[in-house]
Short mmCIF file of C-alpha atoms in Angstrom, two decimals:
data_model
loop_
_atom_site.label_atom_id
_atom_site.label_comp_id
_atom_site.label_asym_id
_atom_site.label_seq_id
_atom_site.Cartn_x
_atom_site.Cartn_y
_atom_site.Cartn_z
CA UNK A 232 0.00 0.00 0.00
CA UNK A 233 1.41 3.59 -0.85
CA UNK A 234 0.96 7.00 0.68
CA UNK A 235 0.46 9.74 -1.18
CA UNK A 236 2.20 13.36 0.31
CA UNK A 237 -1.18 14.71 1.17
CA UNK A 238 -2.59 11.44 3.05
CA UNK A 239 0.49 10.89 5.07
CA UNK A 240 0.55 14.56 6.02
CA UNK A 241 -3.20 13.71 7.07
CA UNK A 242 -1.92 10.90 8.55
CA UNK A 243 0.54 12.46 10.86
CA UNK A 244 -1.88 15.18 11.58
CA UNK A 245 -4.55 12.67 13.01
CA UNK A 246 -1.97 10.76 15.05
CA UNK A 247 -0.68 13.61 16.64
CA UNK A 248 -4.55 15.08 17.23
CA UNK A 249 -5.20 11.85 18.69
CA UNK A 250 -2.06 11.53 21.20
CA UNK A 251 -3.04 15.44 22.28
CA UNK A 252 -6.27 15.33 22.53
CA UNK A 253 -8.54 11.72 23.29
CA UNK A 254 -4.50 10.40 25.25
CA UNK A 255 -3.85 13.80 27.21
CA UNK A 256 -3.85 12.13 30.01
CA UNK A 257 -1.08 9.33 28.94
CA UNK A 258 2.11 11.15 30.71
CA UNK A 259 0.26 11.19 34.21
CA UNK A 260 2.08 7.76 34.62
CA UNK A 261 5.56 9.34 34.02
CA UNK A 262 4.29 12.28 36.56
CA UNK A 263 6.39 11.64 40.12
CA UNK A 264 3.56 10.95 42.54
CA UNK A 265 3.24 12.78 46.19
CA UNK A 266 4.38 11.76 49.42
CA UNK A 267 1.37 12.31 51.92
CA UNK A 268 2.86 14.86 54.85
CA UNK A 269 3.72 13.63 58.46
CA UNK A 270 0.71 15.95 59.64
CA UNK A 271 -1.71 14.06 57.46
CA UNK A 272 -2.41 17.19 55.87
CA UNK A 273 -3.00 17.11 51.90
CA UNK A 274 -3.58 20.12 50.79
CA UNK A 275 -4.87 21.24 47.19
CA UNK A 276 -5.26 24.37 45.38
CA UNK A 277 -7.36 25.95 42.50
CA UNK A 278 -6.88 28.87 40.99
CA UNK A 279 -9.30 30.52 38.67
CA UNK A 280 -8.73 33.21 36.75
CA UNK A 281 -11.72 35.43 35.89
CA UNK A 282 -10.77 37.12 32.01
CA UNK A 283 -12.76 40.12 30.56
CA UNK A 284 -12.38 42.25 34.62
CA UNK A 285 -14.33 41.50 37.20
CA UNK A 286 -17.11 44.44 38.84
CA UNK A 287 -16.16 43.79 42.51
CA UNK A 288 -18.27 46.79 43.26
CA UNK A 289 -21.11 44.43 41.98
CA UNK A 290 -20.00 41.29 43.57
CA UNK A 291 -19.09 42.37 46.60
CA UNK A 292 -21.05 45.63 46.87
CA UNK A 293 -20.19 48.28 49.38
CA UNK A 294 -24.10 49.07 50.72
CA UNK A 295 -22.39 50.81 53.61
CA UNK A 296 -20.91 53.66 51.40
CA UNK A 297 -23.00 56.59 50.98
CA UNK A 298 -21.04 57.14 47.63
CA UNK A 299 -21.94 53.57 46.57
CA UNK A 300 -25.55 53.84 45.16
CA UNK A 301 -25.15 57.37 43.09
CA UNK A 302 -22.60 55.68 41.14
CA UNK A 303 -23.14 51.87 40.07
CA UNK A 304 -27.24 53.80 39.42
CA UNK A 305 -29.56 51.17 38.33
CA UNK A 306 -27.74 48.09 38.95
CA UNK A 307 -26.70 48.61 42.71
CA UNK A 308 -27.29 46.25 45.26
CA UNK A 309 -29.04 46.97 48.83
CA UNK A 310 -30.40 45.72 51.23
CA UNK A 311 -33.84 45.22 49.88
CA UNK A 312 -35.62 46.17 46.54
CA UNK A 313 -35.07 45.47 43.07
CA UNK A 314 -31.39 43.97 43.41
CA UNK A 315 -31.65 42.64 47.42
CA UNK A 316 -27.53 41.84 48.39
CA UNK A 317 -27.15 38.85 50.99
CA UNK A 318 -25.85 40.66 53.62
CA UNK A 319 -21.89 39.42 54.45
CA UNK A 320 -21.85 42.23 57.82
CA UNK A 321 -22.98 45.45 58.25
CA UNK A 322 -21.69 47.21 55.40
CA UNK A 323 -21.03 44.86 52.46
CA UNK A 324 -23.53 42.82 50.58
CA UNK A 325 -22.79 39.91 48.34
CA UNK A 326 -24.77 39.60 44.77
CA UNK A 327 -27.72 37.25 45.00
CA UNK A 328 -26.25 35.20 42.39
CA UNK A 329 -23.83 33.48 45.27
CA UNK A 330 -26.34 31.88 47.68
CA UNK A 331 -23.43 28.59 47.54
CA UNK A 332 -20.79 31.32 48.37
CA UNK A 333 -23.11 33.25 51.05
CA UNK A 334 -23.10 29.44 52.64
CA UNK A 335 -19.47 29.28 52.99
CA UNK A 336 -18.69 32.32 54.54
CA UNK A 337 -21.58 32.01 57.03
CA UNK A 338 -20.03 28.12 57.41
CA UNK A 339 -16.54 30.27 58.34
CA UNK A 340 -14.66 28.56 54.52
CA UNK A 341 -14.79 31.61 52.52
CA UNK A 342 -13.14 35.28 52.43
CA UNK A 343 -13.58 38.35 50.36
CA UNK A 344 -10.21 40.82 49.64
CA UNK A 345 -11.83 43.77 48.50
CA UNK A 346 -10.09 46.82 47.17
CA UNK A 347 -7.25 44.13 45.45
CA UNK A 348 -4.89 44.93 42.21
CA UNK A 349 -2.13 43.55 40.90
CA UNK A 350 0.70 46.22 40.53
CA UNK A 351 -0.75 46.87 36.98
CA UNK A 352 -2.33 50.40 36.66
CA UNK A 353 -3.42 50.64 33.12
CA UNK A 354 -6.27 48.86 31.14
CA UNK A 355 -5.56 46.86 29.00
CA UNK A 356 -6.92 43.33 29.11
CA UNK A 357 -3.60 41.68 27.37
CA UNK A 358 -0.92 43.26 29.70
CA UNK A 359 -3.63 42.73 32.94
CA UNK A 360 -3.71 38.99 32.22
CA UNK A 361 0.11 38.74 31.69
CA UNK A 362 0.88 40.95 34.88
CA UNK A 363 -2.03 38.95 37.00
CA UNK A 364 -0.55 35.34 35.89
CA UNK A 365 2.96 35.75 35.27
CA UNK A 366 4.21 37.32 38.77
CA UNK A 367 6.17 39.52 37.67
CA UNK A 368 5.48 43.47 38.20
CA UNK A 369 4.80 44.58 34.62
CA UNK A 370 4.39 43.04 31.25
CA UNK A 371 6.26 40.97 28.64
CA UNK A 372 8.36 39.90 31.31
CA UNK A 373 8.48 35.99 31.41
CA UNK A 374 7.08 33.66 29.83
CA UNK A 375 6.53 31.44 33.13
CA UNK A 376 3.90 31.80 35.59
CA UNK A 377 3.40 32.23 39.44
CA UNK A 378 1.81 28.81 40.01
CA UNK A 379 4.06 26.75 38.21
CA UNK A 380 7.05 28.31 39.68
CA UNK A 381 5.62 27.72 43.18
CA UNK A 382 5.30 23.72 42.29
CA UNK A 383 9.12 24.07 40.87
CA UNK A 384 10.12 25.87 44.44
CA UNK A 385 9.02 23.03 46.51
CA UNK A 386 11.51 20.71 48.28
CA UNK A 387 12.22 17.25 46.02
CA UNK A 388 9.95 14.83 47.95
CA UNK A 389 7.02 17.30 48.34
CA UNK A 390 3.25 15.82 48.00
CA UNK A 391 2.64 18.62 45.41
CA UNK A 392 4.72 17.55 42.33
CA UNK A 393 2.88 18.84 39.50
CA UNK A 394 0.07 20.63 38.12
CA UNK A 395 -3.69 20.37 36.53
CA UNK A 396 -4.49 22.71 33.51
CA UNK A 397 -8.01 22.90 32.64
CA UNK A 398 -9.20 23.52 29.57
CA UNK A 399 -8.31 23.57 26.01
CA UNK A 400 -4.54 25.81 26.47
CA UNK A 401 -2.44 26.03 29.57
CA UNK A 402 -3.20 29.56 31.73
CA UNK A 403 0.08 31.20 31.32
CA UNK A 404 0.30 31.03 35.46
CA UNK A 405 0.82 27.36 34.97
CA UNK A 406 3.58 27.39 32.24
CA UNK A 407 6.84 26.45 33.13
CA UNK A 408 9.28 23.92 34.05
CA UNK A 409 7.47 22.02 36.54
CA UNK A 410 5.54 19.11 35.11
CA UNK A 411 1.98 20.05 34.41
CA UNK A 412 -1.00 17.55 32.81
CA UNK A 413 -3.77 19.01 30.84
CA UNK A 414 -7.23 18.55 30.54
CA UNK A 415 -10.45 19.92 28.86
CA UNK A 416 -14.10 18.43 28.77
CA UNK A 417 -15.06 17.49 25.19
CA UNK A 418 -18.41 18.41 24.49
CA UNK A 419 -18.57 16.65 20.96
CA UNK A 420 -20.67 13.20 21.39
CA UNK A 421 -17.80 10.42 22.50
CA UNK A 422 -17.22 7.06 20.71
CA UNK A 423 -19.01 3.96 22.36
CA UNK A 424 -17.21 2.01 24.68
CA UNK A 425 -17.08 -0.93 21.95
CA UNK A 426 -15.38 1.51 19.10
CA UNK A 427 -13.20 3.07 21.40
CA UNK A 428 -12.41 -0.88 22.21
CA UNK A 429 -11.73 -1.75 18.61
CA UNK A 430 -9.70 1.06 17.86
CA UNK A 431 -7.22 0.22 20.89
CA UNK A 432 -7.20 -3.26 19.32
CA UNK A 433 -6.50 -2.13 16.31
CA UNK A 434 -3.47 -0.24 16.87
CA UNK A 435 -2.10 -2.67 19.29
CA UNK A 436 -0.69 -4.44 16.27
CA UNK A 437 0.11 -1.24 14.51
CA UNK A 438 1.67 1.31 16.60
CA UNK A 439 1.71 -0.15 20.48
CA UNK A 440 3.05 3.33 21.56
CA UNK A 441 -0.25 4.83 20.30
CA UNK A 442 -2.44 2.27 21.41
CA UNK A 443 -1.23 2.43 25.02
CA UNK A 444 -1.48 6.20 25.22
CA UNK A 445 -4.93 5.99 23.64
CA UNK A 446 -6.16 3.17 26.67
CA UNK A 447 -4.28 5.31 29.15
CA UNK A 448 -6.15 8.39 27.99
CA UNK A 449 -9.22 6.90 27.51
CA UNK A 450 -9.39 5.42 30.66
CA UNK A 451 -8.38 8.44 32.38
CA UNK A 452 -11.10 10.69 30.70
CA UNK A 453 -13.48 8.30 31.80
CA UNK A 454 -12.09 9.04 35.61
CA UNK A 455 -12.74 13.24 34.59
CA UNK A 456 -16.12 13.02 32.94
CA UNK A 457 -18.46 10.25 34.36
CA UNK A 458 -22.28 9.84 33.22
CA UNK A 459 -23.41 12.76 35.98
CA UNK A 460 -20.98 15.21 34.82
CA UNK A 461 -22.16 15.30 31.26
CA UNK A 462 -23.52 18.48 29.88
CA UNK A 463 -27.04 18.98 30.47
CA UNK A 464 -29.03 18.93 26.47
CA UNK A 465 -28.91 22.89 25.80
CA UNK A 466 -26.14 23.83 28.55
CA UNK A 467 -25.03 27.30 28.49
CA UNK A 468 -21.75 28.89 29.64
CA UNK A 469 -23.00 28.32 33.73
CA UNK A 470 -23.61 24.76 32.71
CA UNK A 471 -19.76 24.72 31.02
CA UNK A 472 -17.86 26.26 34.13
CA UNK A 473 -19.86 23.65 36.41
CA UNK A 474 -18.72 20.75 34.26
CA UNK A 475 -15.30 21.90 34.17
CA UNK A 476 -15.33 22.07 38.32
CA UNK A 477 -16.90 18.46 38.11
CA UNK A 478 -14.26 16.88 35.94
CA UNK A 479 -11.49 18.37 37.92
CA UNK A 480 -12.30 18.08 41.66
CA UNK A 481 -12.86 13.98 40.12
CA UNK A 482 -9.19 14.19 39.07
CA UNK A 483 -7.92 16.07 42.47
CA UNK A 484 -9.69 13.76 44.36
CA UNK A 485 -8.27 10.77 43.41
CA UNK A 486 -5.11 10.07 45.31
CA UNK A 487 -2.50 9.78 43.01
CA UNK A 488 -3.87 13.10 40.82
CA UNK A 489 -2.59 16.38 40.82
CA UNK A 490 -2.36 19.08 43.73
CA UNK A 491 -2.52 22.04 42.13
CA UNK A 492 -4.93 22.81 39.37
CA UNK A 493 -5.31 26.45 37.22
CA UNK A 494 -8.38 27.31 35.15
CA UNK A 495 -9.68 30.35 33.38
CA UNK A 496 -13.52 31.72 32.53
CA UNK A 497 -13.80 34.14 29.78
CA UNK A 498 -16.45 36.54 29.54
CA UNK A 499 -16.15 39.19 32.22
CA UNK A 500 -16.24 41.99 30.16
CA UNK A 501 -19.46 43.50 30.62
CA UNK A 502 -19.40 46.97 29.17
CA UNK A 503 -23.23 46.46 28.78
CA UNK A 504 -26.00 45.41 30.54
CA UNK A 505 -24.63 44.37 33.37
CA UNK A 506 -26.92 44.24 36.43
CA UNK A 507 -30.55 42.87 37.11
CA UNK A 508 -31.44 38.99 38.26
CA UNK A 509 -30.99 38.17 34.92
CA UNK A 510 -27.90 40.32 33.41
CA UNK A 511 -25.00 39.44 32.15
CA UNK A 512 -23.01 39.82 35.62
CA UNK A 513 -25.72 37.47 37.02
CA UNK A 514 -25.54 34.85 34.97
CA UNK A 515 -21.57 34.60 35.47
CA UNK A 516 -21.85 34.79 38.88
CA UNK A 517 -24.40 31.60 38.67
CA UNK A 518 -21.91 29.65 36.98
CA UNK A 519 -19.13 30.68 39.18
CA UNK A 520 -20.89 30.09 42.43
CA UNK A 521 -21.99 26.75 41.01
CA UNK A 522 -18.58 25.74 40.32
CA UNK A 523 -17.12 26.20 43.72
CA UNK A 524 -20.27 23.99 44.76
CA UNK A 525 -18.91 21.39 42.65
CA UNK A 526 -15.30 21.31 43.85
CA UNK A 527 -16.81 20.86 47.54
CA UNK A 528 -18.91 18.42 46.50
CA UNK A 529 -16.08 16.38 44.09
CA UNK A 530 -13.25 16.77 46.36
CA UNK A 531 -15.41 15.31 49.21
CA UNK A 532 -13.05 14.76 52.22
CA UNK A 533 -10.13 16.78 50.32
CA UNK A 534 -12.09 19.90 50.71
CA UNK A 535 -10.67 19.95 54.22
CA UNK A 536 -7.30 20.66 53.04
CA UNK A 537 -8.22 22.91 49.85
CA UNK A 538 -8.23 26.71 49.04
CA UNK A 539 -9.61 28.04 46.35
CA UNK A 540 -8.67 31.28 45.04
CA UNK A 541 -10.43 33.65 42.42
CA UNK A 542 -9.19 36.33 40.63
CA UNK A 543 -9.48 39.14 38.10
CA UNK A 544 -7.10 41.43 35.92
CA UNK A 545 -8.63 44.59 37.02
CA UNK A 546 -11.69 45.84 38.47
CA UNK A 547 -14.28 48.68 36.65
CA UNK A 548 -15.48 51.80 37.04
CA UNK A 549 -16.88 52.76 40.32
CA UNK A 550 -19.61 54.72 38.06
CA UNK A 551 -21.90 52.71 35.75
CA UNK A 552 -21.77 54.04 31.56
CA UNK A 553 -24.83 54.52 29.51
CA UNK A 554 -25.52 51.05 28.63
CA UNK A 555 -25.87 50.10 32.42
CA UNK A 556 -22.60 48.62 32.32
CA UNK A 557 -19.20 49.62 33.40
CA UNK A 558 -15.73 49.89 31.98
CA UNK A 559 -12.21 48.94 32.24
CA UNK A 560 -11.32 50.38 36.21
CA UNK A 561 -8.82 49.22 38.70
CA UNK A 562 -9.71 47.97 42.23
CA UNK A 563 -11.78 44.86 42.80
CA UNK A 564 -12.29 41.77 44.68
CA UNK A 565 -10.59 38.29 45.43
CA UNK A 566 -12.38 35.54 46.92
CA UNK A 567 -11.26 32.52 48.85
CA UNK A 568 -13.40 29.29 49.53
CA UNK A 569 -12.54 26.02 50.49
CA UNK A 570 -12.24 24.07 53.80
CA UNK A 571 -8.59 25.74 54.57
CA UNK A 572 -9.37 28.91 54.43
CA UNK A 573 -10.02 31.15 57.67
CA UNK A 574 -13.52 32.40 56.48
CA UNK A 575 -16.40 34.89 57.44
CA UNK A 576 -14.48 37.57 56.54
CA UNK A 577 -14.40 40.78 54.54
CA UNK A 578 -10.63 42.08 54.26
CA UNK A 579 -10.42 45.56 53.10
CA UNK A 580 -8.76 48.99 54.17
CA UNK A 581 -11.77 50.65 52.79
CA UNK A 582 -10.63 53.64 50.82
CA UNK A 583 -13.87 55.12 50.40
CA UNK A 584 -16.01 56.36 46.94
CA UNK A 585 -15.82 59.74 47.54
CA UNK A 586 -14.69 61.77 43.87
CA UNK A 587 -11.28 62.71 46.24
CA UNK A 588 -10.77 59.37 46.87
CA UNK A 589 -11.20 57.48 43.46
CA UNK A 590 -8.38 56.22 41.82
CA UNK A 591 -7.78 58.35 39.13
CA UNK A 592 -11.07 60.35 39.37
CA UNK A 593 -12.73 57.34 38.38
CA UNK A 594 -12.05 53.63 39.89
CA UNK A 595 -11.83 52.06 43.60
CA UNK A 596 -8.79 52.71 45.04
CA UNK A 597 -6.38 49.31 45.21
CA UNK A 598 -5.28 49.59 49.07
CA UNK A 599 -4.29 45.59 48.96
CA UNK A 600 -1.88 43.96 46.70
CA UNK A 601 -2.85 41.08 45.38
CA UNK A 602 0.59 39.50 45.35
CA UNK A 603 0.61 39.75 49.04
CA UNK A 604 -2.54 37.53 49.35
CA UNK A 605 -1.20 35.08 46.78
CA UNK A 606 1.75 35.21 49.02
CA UNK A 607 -0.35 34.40 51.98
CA UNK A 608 -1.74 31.28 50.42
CA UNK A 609 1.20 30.06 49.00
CA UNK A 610 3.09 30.23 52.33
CA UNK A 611 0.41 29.24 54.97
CA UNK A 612 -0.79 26.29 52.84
CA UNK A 613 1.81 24.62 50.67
CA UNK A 614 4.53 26.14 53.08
CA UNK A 615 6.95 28.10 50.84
CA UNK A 616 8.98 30.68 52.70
CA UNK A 617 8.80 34.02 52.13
CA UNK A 618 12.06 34.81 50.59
CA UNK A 619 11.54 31.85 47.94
CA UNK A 620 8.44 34.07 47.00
CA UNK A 621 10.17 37.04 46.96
CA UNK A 622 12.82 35.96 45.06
CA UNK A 623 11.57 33.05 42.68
CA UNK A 624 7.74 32.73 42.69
CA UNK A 625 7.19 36.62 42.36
CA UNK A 626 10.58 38.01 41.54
CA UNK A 627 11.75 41.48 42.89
CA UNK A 628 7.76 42.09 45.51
CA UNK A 629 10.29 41.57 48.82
CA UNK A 630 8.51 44.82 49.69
CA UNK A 631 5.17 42.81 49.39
CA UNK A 632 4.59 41.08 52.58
CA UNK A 633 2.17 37.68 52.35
CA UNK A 634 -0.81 38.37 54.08
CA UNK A 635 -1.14 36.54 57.47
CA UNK A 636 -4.22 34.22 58.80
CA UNK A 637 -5.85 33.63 55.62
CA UNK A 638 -5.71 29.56 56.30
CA UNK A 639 -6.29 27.39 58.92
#
């Protein structure tokens, strides 16, 4: 049998789709496994990045501020009315969209940072993204991030060896030289069992190499994305982040699976219609909250030892636009969930929403560094010391202290 140019191009193509995509899974073997801590702790953490900015003034909304309600208009929170906030103390209210997230903090497992930045200042999504995931203090710096550098940092025998990247590419704050594994749910109908079956078969005799990582893969996929965790006929982008939580907190459950995992949601940008029980902002929020339902539910005992961290680029205007939206801004919110974390909490050095006080005439005031609450994590819960963050994980922030107390 011959090959023409064309086919065996084709040919290589499909081979290589097929190791990459249906066999993803295939190196896990190769992938050193932990060593469980004298403590019997075993902790894991999830980052997710939020892309498009994040309106913490919407998530997290500041009823207490007399500034507050003149300037997010028609799509403020209060305490009652058209857009009721559940109540987190006496002054800020979290979107109804979160009841999940309202449960945790009231349960003492989940914090709000409010008034958080990176150390970027300007507004554009592309250098926010880079600054936010890479480490460093500006952009176009490295082409590493935070996360994986914090897995590289850790002593040779540590129970965190490597990382989980969800979805289709790897978040740029899980590149690097530590091993990573990828992942991303497929939401094309699957081959039956018996074709999947056959195929392995057939390349058994043809290429072992291929046919192993295809059972490997297969087999593992089958671990991520079980008959509940399909997507619902019709699902949405809330039913997508919830399946992606599903699939995961299956894979960090199991015990020899990954530690550390990194995801991103896209869509944040919401220049228009914004507010209202069923905006855009709402909607988001839905899917969010319902995904941090999903990793407690998934990582069952595990969620003992796991934090959970959310955030943003940048935050948006502290005044709402004509379209009852807002633009690109500064200041905005983190959130922490998970069993670790020392919750019921809002942290903030409140700067205020007074015109004098607005950053730049026009967006909260960052009064908390975001590195220094990454910090925090990193050395509370997977024990890195704070010059190895100063130095390696975010290079040149020794002025950025990690923020105390934020896990148990």
């Amino acid at each position: 049998m011959t090959m023409d140019c064309e086919s065996r191009t084709s040919w290589r193509a499909s081979r290589r789709a097929l190791l990459l995509g249906g066999a993803a899974f295939a190196a896990w073997a190769y992938i050193p496994k932990f060593a469980r801590a004298a403590d019997a702790r075993d902790p894991r953490l999830v980052v997710i990045i939020l892309r498009g900015a994040l309106d913490g003034l919407a998530t997290v909304a500041p009823i207490g501020d007399p500034d507050y309600a003149g300037l997010h208009g028609s799509i403020a929170l209060a305490k009652d009315g058209a857009h009721p906030a559940s109540m987190l103390d006496s002054f800020f209210g979290l979107h109804p969209a979160m009841p999940e997230f309202a449960r945790m903090y009231r349960d003492k497992k989940a914090a709000v940072v409010h008034a958080v930045a990176t150390s970027y200042r300007e507004r554009s999504h592309f250098d926010g993204q880079d600054v936010l995931e890479s480490g460093f203090a500006g952009p176009g710096r490295v082409q590493s991030g935070w996360l994986n550098r914090a897995i590289e940092a850790l002593p040779a025998g540590e129970r965190v060896t490597s990382g989980l990247a969800i979805g289709p590419t790897t978040p740029l704050v899980l590149r690097g030289a530590a091993p990573t594994v990828g992942w991303a749910p497929v939401n094309l109908p699957t081959a039956a069992d018996d074709t999947a079956t056959r195929l392995v078969e057939l390349y058994r005799h043809r290429d072992p190499a291929l046919a192993q990582a295809l059972s490997q893969g297969l087999q593992l996929d089958k671990i991520a994305i079980g008959d509940e965790m399909k997507p619902k006929s019709g699902g949405n982008a809330v039913e997508a982040m919830r399946q992606v939580a599903r699939g995961a907190a299956k894979l960090m459950a199991a015990d020899d699976g990954p530690r550390v995992a990194a995801l991103a949601f896209d869509g944040w940008d919401t220049h228009a219609q914004e507010g209202g029980p069923v905006g855009r902002l709402a909607q988001l929020l839905g899917g969010l909250d319902g995904a941090l339902a999903d990793f407690e539910k998934g990582l069952g005992a595990h969620w003992r030892d796991t934090v959970i961290v959310v955030a943003t680029e940048f935050g948006r205007t502290a005044k709402i636009n004509g379209t009852e939206g807002t633009d690109h801004g500064t200041g905005t919110v983190a959130l922490l969930a998970g069993g670790a974390v020392k919750g019921g909490r809002v942290i903030a050095d409140w700067p205020g929403l007074k015109p004098a006080n607005l950053f730049e005439a026009r967006d909260l005031a960052p009064t908390t560094d975001l590195r220094a609450i990454l910090k925090g994590v990193l050395h509370d819960h997977l024990g890195l010391s704070e010059r190895v963050l100063a130095e390696r994980v975010f290079p040149d922030s020794g002025m950025v202290k990690p923020a105390k107390g934020l896990v148990g």
